[in-house]
Backbone as numpy.savetxt, mean C-alpha at the origin, in Angstrom:
# Nx Ny Nz CAx CAy CAz Cx Cy Cz
-15.43 17.43 5.72 -15.02 16.76 4.49 -15.75 15.44 4.29
-15.71 14.57 5.32 -16.33 13.26 5.18 -17.84 13.34 5.13
-18.42 14.25 5.91 -19.87 14.41 5.84 -20.27 14.90 4.47
-19.45 15.80 3.91 -19.73 16.27 2.56 -19.65 15.14 1.57
-18.68 14.24 1.78 -18.55 13.08 0.90 -19.78 12.19 1.01
-20.22 11.99 2.24 -21.32 11.08 2.48 -22.61 11.60 1.86
-22.76 12.93 1.84 -24.00 13.53 1.36 -23.92 13.97 -0.09
-22.70 14.07 -0.62 -22.51 14.59 -1.96 -22.48 13.49 -3.00
-22.78 13.88 -4.24 -22.70 12.93 -5.35 -21.31 12.94 -5.98
-20.44 13.81 -5.49 -19.09 13.88 -6.04 -18.31 12.61 -5.70
-17.35 12.30 -6.55 -16.56 11.09 -6.36 -15.33 11.39 -5.51
-14.81 10.38 -4.82 -13.55 10.53 -4.10 -12.72 9.27 -4.27
-11.43 9.44 -4.05 -10.47 8.36 -4.26 -9.64 8.16 -2.99
-8.96 7.01 -2.93 -8.00 6.73 -1.87 -6.71 6.28 -2.54
-5.58 6.80 -2.07 -4.29 6.43 -2.65 -3.31 6.03 -1.56
-2.72 4.83 -1.69 -1.75 4.30 -0.73 -0.35 4.35 -1.33
0.61 4.88 -0.57 2.00 4.90 -1.03 2.64 3.53 -0.83
3.57 3.18 -1.69 4.33 1.95 -1.51 5.24 2.09 -0.30
5.37 1.00 0.49 6.12 1.15 1.74 6.65 -0.17 2.30
6.65 -1.25 1.55 7.19 -2.51 2.04 6.49 -3.01 3.29
7.28 -3.41 4.27 6.71 -3.98 5.49 6.04 -2.95 6.39
6.17 -1.67 6.04 5.42 -0.64 6.75 3.92 -0.75 6.45
3.58 -1.69 5.60 2.18 -1.97 5.30 1.38 -2.27 6.57
2.09 -2.63 7.65 1.42 -2.85 8.93 0.61 -1.62 9.33
1.13 -0.45 9.00 0.42 0.81 9.29 -0.92 0.82 8.55
-0.91 0.37 7.30 -2.14 0.35 6.51 -3.17 -0.62 7.08
-2.69 -1.71 7.65 -3.62 -2.66 8.26 -4.42 -1.97 9.37
-3.75 -1.11 10.13 -4.44 -0.37 11.18 -5.39 0.66 10.61
-4.96 1.37 9.58 -5.83 2.36 8.93 -7.08 1.67 8.38
-6.86 0.57 7.70 -7.98 -0.16 7.10 -8.95 -0.66 8.18
-8.42 -1.16 9.28 -9.28 -1.64 10.37 -10.17 -0.52 10.89
-9.60 0.66 11.05 -10.36 1.80 11.55 -11.46 2.20 10.56
-11.10 2.33 9.30 -12.09 2.73 8.29 -13.17 1.66 8.13
-12.77 0.40 8.21 -13.69 -0.72 8.08 -14.74 -0.69 9.20
-14.28 -0.34 10.41 -15.18 -0.33 11.57 -15.98 0.96 11.69
-15.33 2.10 11.41 -15.93 3.38 11.75 -16.42 4.20 10.57
-15.99 3.88 9.37 -16.43 4.65 8.19 -16.65 3.73 7.00
-17.52 2.73 7.15 -17.74 1.80 6.03 -18.26 2.49 4.77
-18.98 3.59 4.93 -19.49 4.31 3.76 -18.34 4.80 2.89
-17.21 5.15 3.54 -16.07 5.67 2.80 -15.47 4.59 1.92
-15.37 3.37 2.46 -14.80 2.26 1.70 -15.73 1.82 0.58
-17.02 1.82 0.84 -17.98 1.37 -0.17 -18.17 2.40 -1.27
-18.04 3.68 -0.93 -18.31 4.73 -1.90 -17.12 5.22 -2.67
-15.91 4.77 -2.32 -14.72 5.28 -3.01 -14.74 4.87 -4.47
-14.40 5.81 -5.35 -14.45 5.57 -6.79 -13.17 4.89 -7.29
-12.03 5.45 -6.91 -10.75 4.90 -7.34 -9.91 4.55 -6.11
-9.37 3.34 -6.09 -8.47 2.90 -5.04 -7.11 2.71 -5.70
-6.14 3.51 -5.31 -4.88 3.55 -6.03 -3.73 3.13 -5.12
-2.69 2.57 -5.72 -1.55 2.19 -4.91 -0.39 1.70 -5.74
0.78 1.78 -5.12 2.01 1.25 -5.71 2.60 0.25 -4.74
3.12 -0.86 -5.27 3.81 -1.85 -4.45 2.92 -2.36 -3.32
3.37 -2.28 -2.06 2.54 -2.74 -0.95 1.26 -1.92 -0.84
1.30 -0.67 -1.32 0.08 0.14 -1.36 -0.95 -0.44 -2.31
-0.47 -1.04 -3.40 -1.38 -1.70 -4.34 -1.98 -2.96 -3.71
-1.17 -3.67 -2.92 -1.69 -4.84 -2.21 -2.81 -4.44 -1.27
-2.59 -3.34 -0.53 -3.64 -2.88 0.37 -4.85 -2.41 -0.42
-4.62 -1.82 -1.58 -5.73 -1.41 -2.43 -6.58 -2.59 -2.86
-5.92 -3.71 -3.20 -6.66 -4.92 -3.59 -7.45 -5.47 -2.41
-6.85 -5.45 -1.23 -7.54 -5.91 -0.03 -8.79 -5.06 0.22
-8.64 -3.76 0.06 -9.77 -2.85 0.26 -10.85 -3.06 -0.79
-10.42 -3.17 -2.05 -11.39 -3.34 -3.15 -12.21 -4.60 -2.98
-11.61 -5.64 -2.40 -12.31 -6.91 -2.21 -12.95 -7.02 -0.83
-12.82 -5.95 -0.03 -13.41 -5.92 1.32 -13.00 -7.15 2.14
-11.70 -7.45 2.09 -11.19 -8.59 2.84 -11.09 -8.26 4.33
-10.92 -9.28 5.14 -10.87 -9.12 6.58 -9.61 -8.35 7.01
-9.75 -7.26 7.76 -8.57 -6.54 8.27 -7.69 -7.44 9.14
-8.31 -8.27 9.96 -7.54 -9.15 10.84 -6.71 -10.14 10.04
-7.29 -10.69 8.97 -6.59 -11.65 8.13 -5.42 -10.98 7.41
-5.61 -9.75 6.98 -4.55 -9.02 6.31 -3.37 -8.82 7.23
-3.65 -8.46 8.46 -2.58 -8.26 9.45 -1.88 -9.59 9.74
-2.65 -10.64 9.85 -2.08 -11.97 10.11 -1.12 -12.39 8.99
-1.52 -12.15 7.75 -0.67 -12.50 6.61 0.63 -11.70 6.61
0.54 -10.41 6.94 1.72 -9.58 6.96 2.70 -10.04 8.05
2.18 -10.39 9.20 3.03 -10.88 10.28 3.72 -12.18 9.89
2.99 -13.03 9.16 3.58 -14.29 8.70 4.71 -14.01 7.71
4.51 -13.06 6.80 5.55 -12.71 5.85 6.78 -12.15 6.56
6.54 -11.34 7.58 7.66 -10.74 8.32 8.44 -11.82 9.08
7.73 -12.81 9.60 8.42 -13.90 10.30 9.31 -14.68 9.34
8.80 -14.91 8.14 9.60 -15.62 7.13 10.82 -14.79 6.74
10.63 -13.47 6.65 11.72 -12.59 6.24 12.82 -12.49 7.30
12.46 -12.75 8.55 13.42 -12.61 9.64 14.20 -13.90 9.91
13.85 -14.97 9.21 14.56 -16.23 9.41 15.95 -16.15 8.80
16.90 -16.82 9.42 18.26 -16.87 8.87 19.07 -15.64 9.21
20.34 -15.70 8.90 21.26 -14.63 9.27 21.10 -13.38 8.41
20.75 -13.54 7.15 20.62 -12.39 6.25 19.18 -11.92 6.11
18.26 -12.63 6.69 16.86 -12.21 6.68 16.30 -12.06 5.28
15.69 -10.90 5.01 14.97 -10.67 3.76 15.88 -10.63 2.54
17.20 -10.44 2.73 18.09 -10.38 1.57 18.80 -11.72 1.33
18.45 -12.75 2.09 19.05 -14.07 1.86 18.55 -14.62 0.52
19.42 -15.20 -0.28 19.03 -15.71 -1.60 17.87 -16.70 -1.56
17.71 -17.42 -0.46 16.65 -18.42 -0.38 15.28 -17.81 -0.06
15.27 -16.54 0.34 14.01 -15.89 0.68 13.38 -15.29 -0.56
12.20 -15.77 -0.90 11.49 -15.29 -2.10 10.20 -14.60 -1.65
10.30 -13.30 -1.41 9.17 -12.53 -0.89 7.97 -12.59 -1.82
8.20 -12.42 -3.11 7.08 -12.36 -4.05 6.38 -13.71 -4.20
7.12 -14.80 -4.01 6.49 -16.12 -4.02 5.53 -16.24 -2.84
5.95 -15.73 -1.69 5.09 -15.77 -0.50 3.87 -14.88 -0.71
4.08 -13.68 -1.28 2.97 -12.77 -1.56 1.98 -13.42 -2.51
2.50 -14.05 -3.57 1.62 -14.70 -4.55 0.79 -15.81 -3.90
1.42 -16.58 -3.02 0.70 -17.65 -2.34 -0.44 -17.10 -1.50
-0.17 -16.03 -0.75 -1.22 -15.42 0.06 -2.36 -14.89 -0.82
-2.01 -14.24 -1.92 -3.03 -13.68 -2.81 -3.87 -14.79 -3.43
-3.21 -15.86 -3.87 -3.94 -16.98 -4.45 -4.91 -17.60 -3.44
-4.46 -17.68 -2.21 -5.25 -18.34 -1.17 -6.39 -17.46 -0.66
-6.12 -16.15 -0.51 -7.07 -15.29 0.21 -7.93 -14.38 -0.66
-7.47 -14.01 -1.83 -8.32 -13.19 -2.69 -9.52 -14.01 -3.15
-10.71 -13.42 -3.16 -11.88 -14.16 -3.65 -11.74 -14.48 -5.14
-12.45 -15.48 -5.60 -12.34 -15.89 -7.00 -12.79 -14.81 -7.96
-13.66 -13.92 -7.50 -14.13 -12.83 -8.37 -13.37 -11.53 -8.08
-12.16 -11.65 -7.55 -11.37 -10.46 -7.20 -11.16 -9.53 -8.38
-10.95 -10.12 -9.56 -10.71 -9.29 -10.75 -11.95 -8.48 -11.13
-13.13 -9.03 -10.85 -14.36 -8.29 -11.12 -14.56 -7.17 -10.12
-14.22 -7.44 -8.87 -14.35 -6.42 -7.83 -13.33 -5.30 -8.03
-12.17 -5.64 -8.59 -11.10 -4.66 -8.75 -11.16 -3.87 -10.05
-11.68 -4.48 -11.11 -11.67 -3.83 -12.42 -12.45 -2.51 -12.40
-11.80 -1.47 -12.92 -12.41 -0.16 -12.99 -12.38 0.60 -11.68
-11.90 -0.05 -10.63 -11.88 0.57 -9.30 -10.48 0.60 -8.70
-9.71 -0.46 -8.88 -8.35 -0.53 -8.37 -7.37 -0.11 -9.47
-6.50 0.84 -9.14 -5.50 1.33 -10.09 -4.11 0.97 -9.54
-3.46 0.05 -10.23 -2.16 -0.47 -9.80 -1.05 0.26 -10.54
-0.13 0.85 -9.79 0.97 1.60 -10.38 2.12 0.67 -10.74
2.57 0.73 -12.00 3.69 -0.07 -12.50 4.73 0.85 -13.14
5.98 0.41 -13.15 7.03 1.14 -13.84 7.55 0.28 -14.98
7.37 0.75 -16.21 7.80 -0.01 -17.38 9.32 0.01 -17.48
9.93 -1.17 -17.59 11.38 -1.28 -17.58 12.01 -0.60 -18.78
11.40 -0.71 -19.94 12.02 -0.23 -21.17 12.31 1.26 -21.17
11.43 2.05 -20.54 11.64 3.50 -20.58 11.37 4.21 -19.25
11.08 3.44 -18.19 10.86 4.05 -16.88 9.54 4.78 -16.73
8.64 4.61 -17.70 7.36 5.31 -17.67 6.39 4.64 -16.70
5.59 5.45 -16.02 4.56 4.91 -15.14 3.36 4.45 -15.94
2.81 3.31 -15.57 1.61 2.76 -16.19 0.63 2.41 -15.08
-0.62 2.87 -15.22 -1.67 2.51 -14.28 -2.58 1.48 -14.91
-2.70 0.33 -14.25 -3.53 -0.76 -14.74 -4.80 -0.83 -13.90
-5.95 -0.90 -14.56 -7.20 -0.90 -13.81 -8.24 -1.88 -14.34
-7.89 -2.64 -15.37 -8.81 -3.65 -15.90 -8.10 -5.00 -15.86
-8.78 -6.01 -15.30 -8.15 -7.30 -15.08 -9.02 -8.42 -15.64
-8.39 -9.32 -16.40 -9.13 -10.37 -17.10 -9.51 -11.54 -16.21
-8.74 -11.75 -15.15 -8.96 -12.89 -14.28 -8.29 -12.61 -12.93
-8.53 -13.48 -11.99 -7.86 -13.35 -10.68 -6.36 -13.43 -10.86
-5.88 -14.36 -11.67 -4.44 -14.50 -11.91 -3.87 -13.26 -12.60
-4.64 -12.66 -13.47 -4.21 -11.44 -14.15 -4.02 -10.31 -13.14
-4.93 -10.19 -12.20 -4.83 -9.19 -11.14 -3.59 -9.46 -10.27
-3.40 -10.72 -9.90 -2.26 -11.07 -9.06 -0.93 -10.76 -9.76
-0.86 -11.03 -11.05 0.38 -10.75 -11.78 0.67 -9.25 -11.82
-0.36 -8.44 -11.97 -0.17 -6.98 -11.95 0.36 -6.53 -10.59
-0.17 -7.11 -9.52 0.27 -6.77 -8.17 1.73 -7.20 -7.94
2.08 -8.38 -8.44 3.45 -8.87 -8.30 4.42 -7.94 -9.01
4.07 -7.49 -10.21 4.93 -6.57 -10.96 5.09 -5.26 -10.19
4.02 -4.77 -9.61 4.07 -3.51 -8.87 4.95 -3.61 -7.64
5.12 -4.82 -7.11 5.91 -5.03 -5.89 7.37 -5.38 -6.16
7.73 -5.57 -7.43 9.08 -6.05 -7.75 10.09 -4.91 -7.64
10.80 -4.88 -6.51 11.85 -3.87 -6.33 13.16 -4.49 -6.82
13.80 -3.86 -7.82 15.00 -4.44 -8.43 16.07 -4.81 -7.40
16.68 -5.96 -7.59 17.73 -6.55 -6.76 17.16 -7.08 -5.44
16.37 -6.30 -4.74 15.79 -6.78 -3.49 14.89 -7.99 -3.74
14.12 -7.93 -4.84 13.21 -9.03 -5.17 13.76 -9.97 -6.23
14.89 -9.62 -6.82 15.46 -10.46 -7.86 16.12 -9.61 -8.93
16.60 -10.29 -9.97 17.34 -9.61 -11.03 16.48 -9.41 -12.27
15.69 -10.42 -12.62 14.88 -10.35 -13.85 13.46 -9.91 -13.51
13.03 -8.76 -13.98 11.69 -8.26 -13.68 10.61 -9.16 -14.29
9.48 -9.28 -13.62 8.38 -10.09 -14.15 7.67 -9.38 -15.30
6.89 -10.15 -16.03 6.13 -9.60 -17.17 4.65 -9.48 -16.82
4.02 -8.50 -17.42 2.57 -8.35 -17.37 2.09 -8.07 -18.77
1.31 -8.98 -19.32 0.85 -8.90 -20.71 2.05 -8.77 -21.67
3.11 -9.52 -21.36 4.27 -9.58 -22.24 5.29 -8.48 -22.06
5.03 -7.53 -21.16 5.93 -6.40 -20.96 6.52 -6.47 -19.55
7.80 -6.20 -19.43 8.44 -6.26 -18.11 8.22 -4.96 -17.32
7.88 -5.15 -16.05 7.65 -4.01 -15.17 8.37 -4.22 -13.84
8.64 -3.11 -13.16 9.16 -3.16 -11.79 8.27 -2.30 -10.90
8.68 -2.18 -9.66 7.92 -1.48 -8.62 7.34 -0.14 -9.09
6.04 0.00 -8.94 5.37 1.23 -9.35 5.81 2.45 -8.56
6.34 2.23 -7.35 6.79 3.34 -6.51 7.96 4.09 -7.14
8.66 3.46 -8.09 9.82 4.08 -8.70 9.44 5.14 -9.73
8.16 5.20 -10.11 7.71 6.21 -11.08 6.53 7.03 -10.57
5.60 6.43 -9.84 4.50 7.17 -9.21 4.09 6.40 -7.96
4.52 6.90 -6.82 4.29 6.18 -5.57 2.95 6.51 -4.93
2.21 7.45 -5.50 0.89 7.76 -4.96 -0.01 8.30 -6.09
-0.57 7.40 -6.89 -1.40 7.82 -8.02 -2.58 8.69 -7.60
-2.86 9.69 -8.43 -3.99 10.61 -8.24 -3.86 11.46 -6.97
-2.65 11.53 -6.41 -2.48 12.31 -5.17 -2.71 13.79 -5.38
-2.56 14.26 -6.62 -2.74 15.69 -6.89 -4.19 16.12 -6.98
-5.11 15.18 -7.00 -6.53 15.54 -7.08 -7.06 15.91 -5.70
-7.87 16.95 -5.63 -8.37 17.43 -4.34 -9.30 16.41 -3.67
-9.90 15.55 -4.44 -10.84 14.58 -3.86 -10.19 13.23 -3.58
-8.86 13.22 -3.47 -8.13 11.98 -3.15 -7.64 12.02 -1.71
-7.97 10.98 -0.93 -7.46 10.83 0.43 -6.12 10.10 0.33
-5.05 10.77 0.69 -3.72 10.18 0.59 -3.30 9.56 1.92
-2.68 8.38 1.85 -2.32 7.63 3.05 -0.88 7.15 2.93
-0.08 7.44 3.95 1.34 7.06 3.93 1.82 6.76 5.35
2.70 5.77 5.52 3.25 5.47 6.84 4.44 6.36 7.20
4.80 7.28 6.29 5.87 8.23 6.56 5.26 9.57 6.99
5.80 10.17 8.03 5.29 11.48 8.44 5.55 12.47 7.31
4.53 13.26 7.02 4.59 14.21 5.92 3.26 14.93 5.80
2.90 15.29 4.57 1.67 16.06 4.37 0.51 15.21 3.85
0.61 13.90 3.90 -0.50 13.04 3.47 -1.66 13.20 4.43
-2.88 12.92 3.96 -4.08 13.11 4.79 -4.06 12.22 6.02
-3.65 10.97 5.85 -3.49 10.06 6.99 -2.04 9.60 7.00
-1.32 10.02 8.03 0.09 9.66 8.18 0.49 9.89 9.63
1.63 9.34 10.06 2.06 9.54 11.44 2.28 11.02 11.75
2.04 11.38 12.98 2.29 12.75 13.41 3.78 13.02 13.30
4.13 14.06 12.58 5.54 14.36 12.34 6.19 15.11 13.48
7.44 14.82 13.72 8.21 15.57 14.70 8.37 17.01 14.23
8.25 17.97 15.13 8.45 19.37 14.72 9.89 19.65 14.32
10.80 18.71 14.64 12.21 18.90 14.34 12.60 18.10 13.09
11.98 18.43 11.96 12.41 17.79 10.73 13.19 18.80 9.90
14.12 18.28 9.12 15.06 19.15 8.41 14.48 19.73 7.13
13.66 18.95 6.47 13.18 19.37 5.16 12.00 18.48 4.78
11.25 18.92 3.79 10.13 18.13 3.29 10.37 17.88 1.81
10.38 16.61 1.40 10.59 16.29 -0.01 9.38 15.53 -0.55
9.30 15.45 -1.86 8.28 14.63 -2.51 8.99 13.54 -3.29
8.78 12.30 -2.83 9.36 11.15 -3.52 8.28 10.53 -4.41
8.36 10.84 -5.70 7.38 10.33 -6.65 5.95 10.52 -6.15
5.67 11.77 -5.75 4.34 12.25 -5.34 3.99 11.97 -3.88
4.91 11.45 -3.09 4.65 11.23 -1.67 5.42 12.25 -0.84
4.72 12.99 0.00 5.35 13.96 0.89 6.01 13.22 2.05
7.30 13.49 2.27 8.05 12.84 3.34 8.90 13.88 4.06
8.75 13.97 5.38 9.62 14.82 6.17 11.00 14.14 6.29
12.04 14.91 6.11 13.38 14.38 6.27 13.76 14.47 7.74
13.68 13.35 8.43 14.05 13.29 9.85 14.53 11.88 10.18
15.01 11.69 11.39 15.58 10.40 11.78 14.52 9.31 11.86
13.31 9.68 12.27 12.24 8.67 12.39 11.90 8.10 11.03
11.74 8.96 10.03 11.42 8.48 8.70 12.58 7.67 8.10
13.81 8.05 8.43 14.97 7.27 7.96 14.91 5.86 8.52
14.51 5.75 9.78 14.36 4.43 10.40 13.23 3.65 9.74
12.17 4.35 9.38 11.04 3.69 8.72 11.44 3.13 7.36
12.32 3.81 6.66 12.80 3.30 5.37 13.49 1.96 5.57
14.28 1.84 6.61 14.95 0.57 6.91 13.93 -0.52 7.19
12.91 -0.19 7.99 11.87 -1.17 8.33 11.12 -1.63 7.08
10.97 -0.74 6.11 10.25 -1.10 4.88 10.88 -2.32 4.20
12.20 -2.44 4.30 12.91 -3.54 3.66 13.28 -4.66 4.63
13.49 -4.31 5.89 13.91 -5.29 6.87 12.95 -5.24 8.06
11.96 -6.13 8.08 10.91 -6.06 9.10 11.45 -6.26 10.51
10.91 -5.51 11.47 11.33 -5.62 12.86 10.58 -6.75 13.56
10.69 -6.81 14.87 9.94 -7.79 15.66 8.44 -7.62 15.44
7.68 -8.71 15.57 6.22 -8.62 15.42 5.58 -7.59 16.34
6.17 -7.39 17.53 5.61 -6.42 18.47 5.69 -5.00 17.91
6.76 -4.71 17.17 6.93 -3.39 16.57 5.91 -3.19 15.45
5.70 -4.24 14.65 4.71 -4.16 13.58 3.30 -4.01 14.16
3.04 -4.69 15.26 1.73 -4.57 15.91 1.50 -3.15 16.41
2.55 -2.54 16.96 2.44 -1.15 17.41 2.21 -0.21 16.23
2.86 -0.50 15.10 2.66 0.29 13.89 1.22 0.20 13.41
0.66 -1.00 13.50 -0.74 -1.22 13.14 -1.66 -0.39 14.04
-1.38 -0.38 15.32 -2.17 0.41 16.26 -2.07 1.90 15.95
-0.87 2.34 15.58 -0.69 3.75 15.23 -1.49 4.12 13.99
-1.54 3.21 13.02 -2.34 3.44 11.83 -3.81 3.62 12.17
-4.28 2.78 13.09 -5.68 2.88 13.54 -5.92 4.24 14.19
-5.01 4.65 15.06 -5.18 5.92 15.78 -5.15 7.11 14.82
-4.24 7.08 13.85 -4.14 8.20 12.92 -5.37 8.28 12.01
-5.89 7.13 11.61 -7.11 7.12 10.80 -8.30 7.63 11.62
-8.36 7.24 12.89 -9.43 7.70 13.76 -9.35 9.22 13.94
-8.13 9.75 14.09 -7.94 11.19 14.22 -8.40 11.91 12.95
-8.09 11.32 11.79 -8.54 11.90 10.52 -10.06 11.96 10.44
-10.71 10.88 10.85 -12.17 10.85 10.82 -12.74 11.89 11.79
-12.15 11.99 12.95 -12.63 12.94 13.96 -12.46 14.37 13.50
-11.30 14.68 12.92 -11.03 16.04 12.46 -11.90 16.44 11.28
-12.38 15.45 10.55 -13.20 15.74 9.38 -14.68 15.49 9.61
-15.07 15.42 10.87 -16.50 15.44 11.19 -17.20 14.13 11.15
-16.48 13.02 11.18 -17.15 11.71 11.16 -17.48 11.29 12.58
């Protein structure tokens, strides 16, 4: 598959599912692809994502440092773990922290690097329709689209943010893996399931469901991962998740002839 991609003129895409603090898995995947398959990152036509998947998509589109991305995520998790209520404490503003990191670390030409290449999944509040945004007027315009895609109702606040005058919430609520149905899309998810790069699933799963285009095995491990998505564990657990992402991406490359 990958050799065919490398030699073919056909286009391919990458799609990241929204997953909250499980984004640590993506940091590992990105590190592996960055080191071992740079042609894949440079040649990808569409980089798609919802919520934290959109954040990783922006990081990939701008070719940011994998190590820095992991460092930022660990810092966010440390902030979320402070206090008795952690991430759900009223004083904890996750999106403010995300915005600060994006303002500080995204290059000034991020909107140029992302336009036409990064597809951010949004859910329009007025009718629940999915909207994919792929053209950005400025760095701040790109950041605002990402913030809207990450806004999970109640968890992130009560009043949804606006993008170009329209209120949106988390893109995962309407399409959690854009373009996943296309044969030339590499799908990536931290939940065990049928995605191209995902954790090895336990043979003892009860059922397989599709949550807004993301394949997820119904088992106890994935149930625990859902909790981690909202309530980050110790940094050591996130670091292990990052390592697992690297290993799974490496296995994908190996199985596909890279």
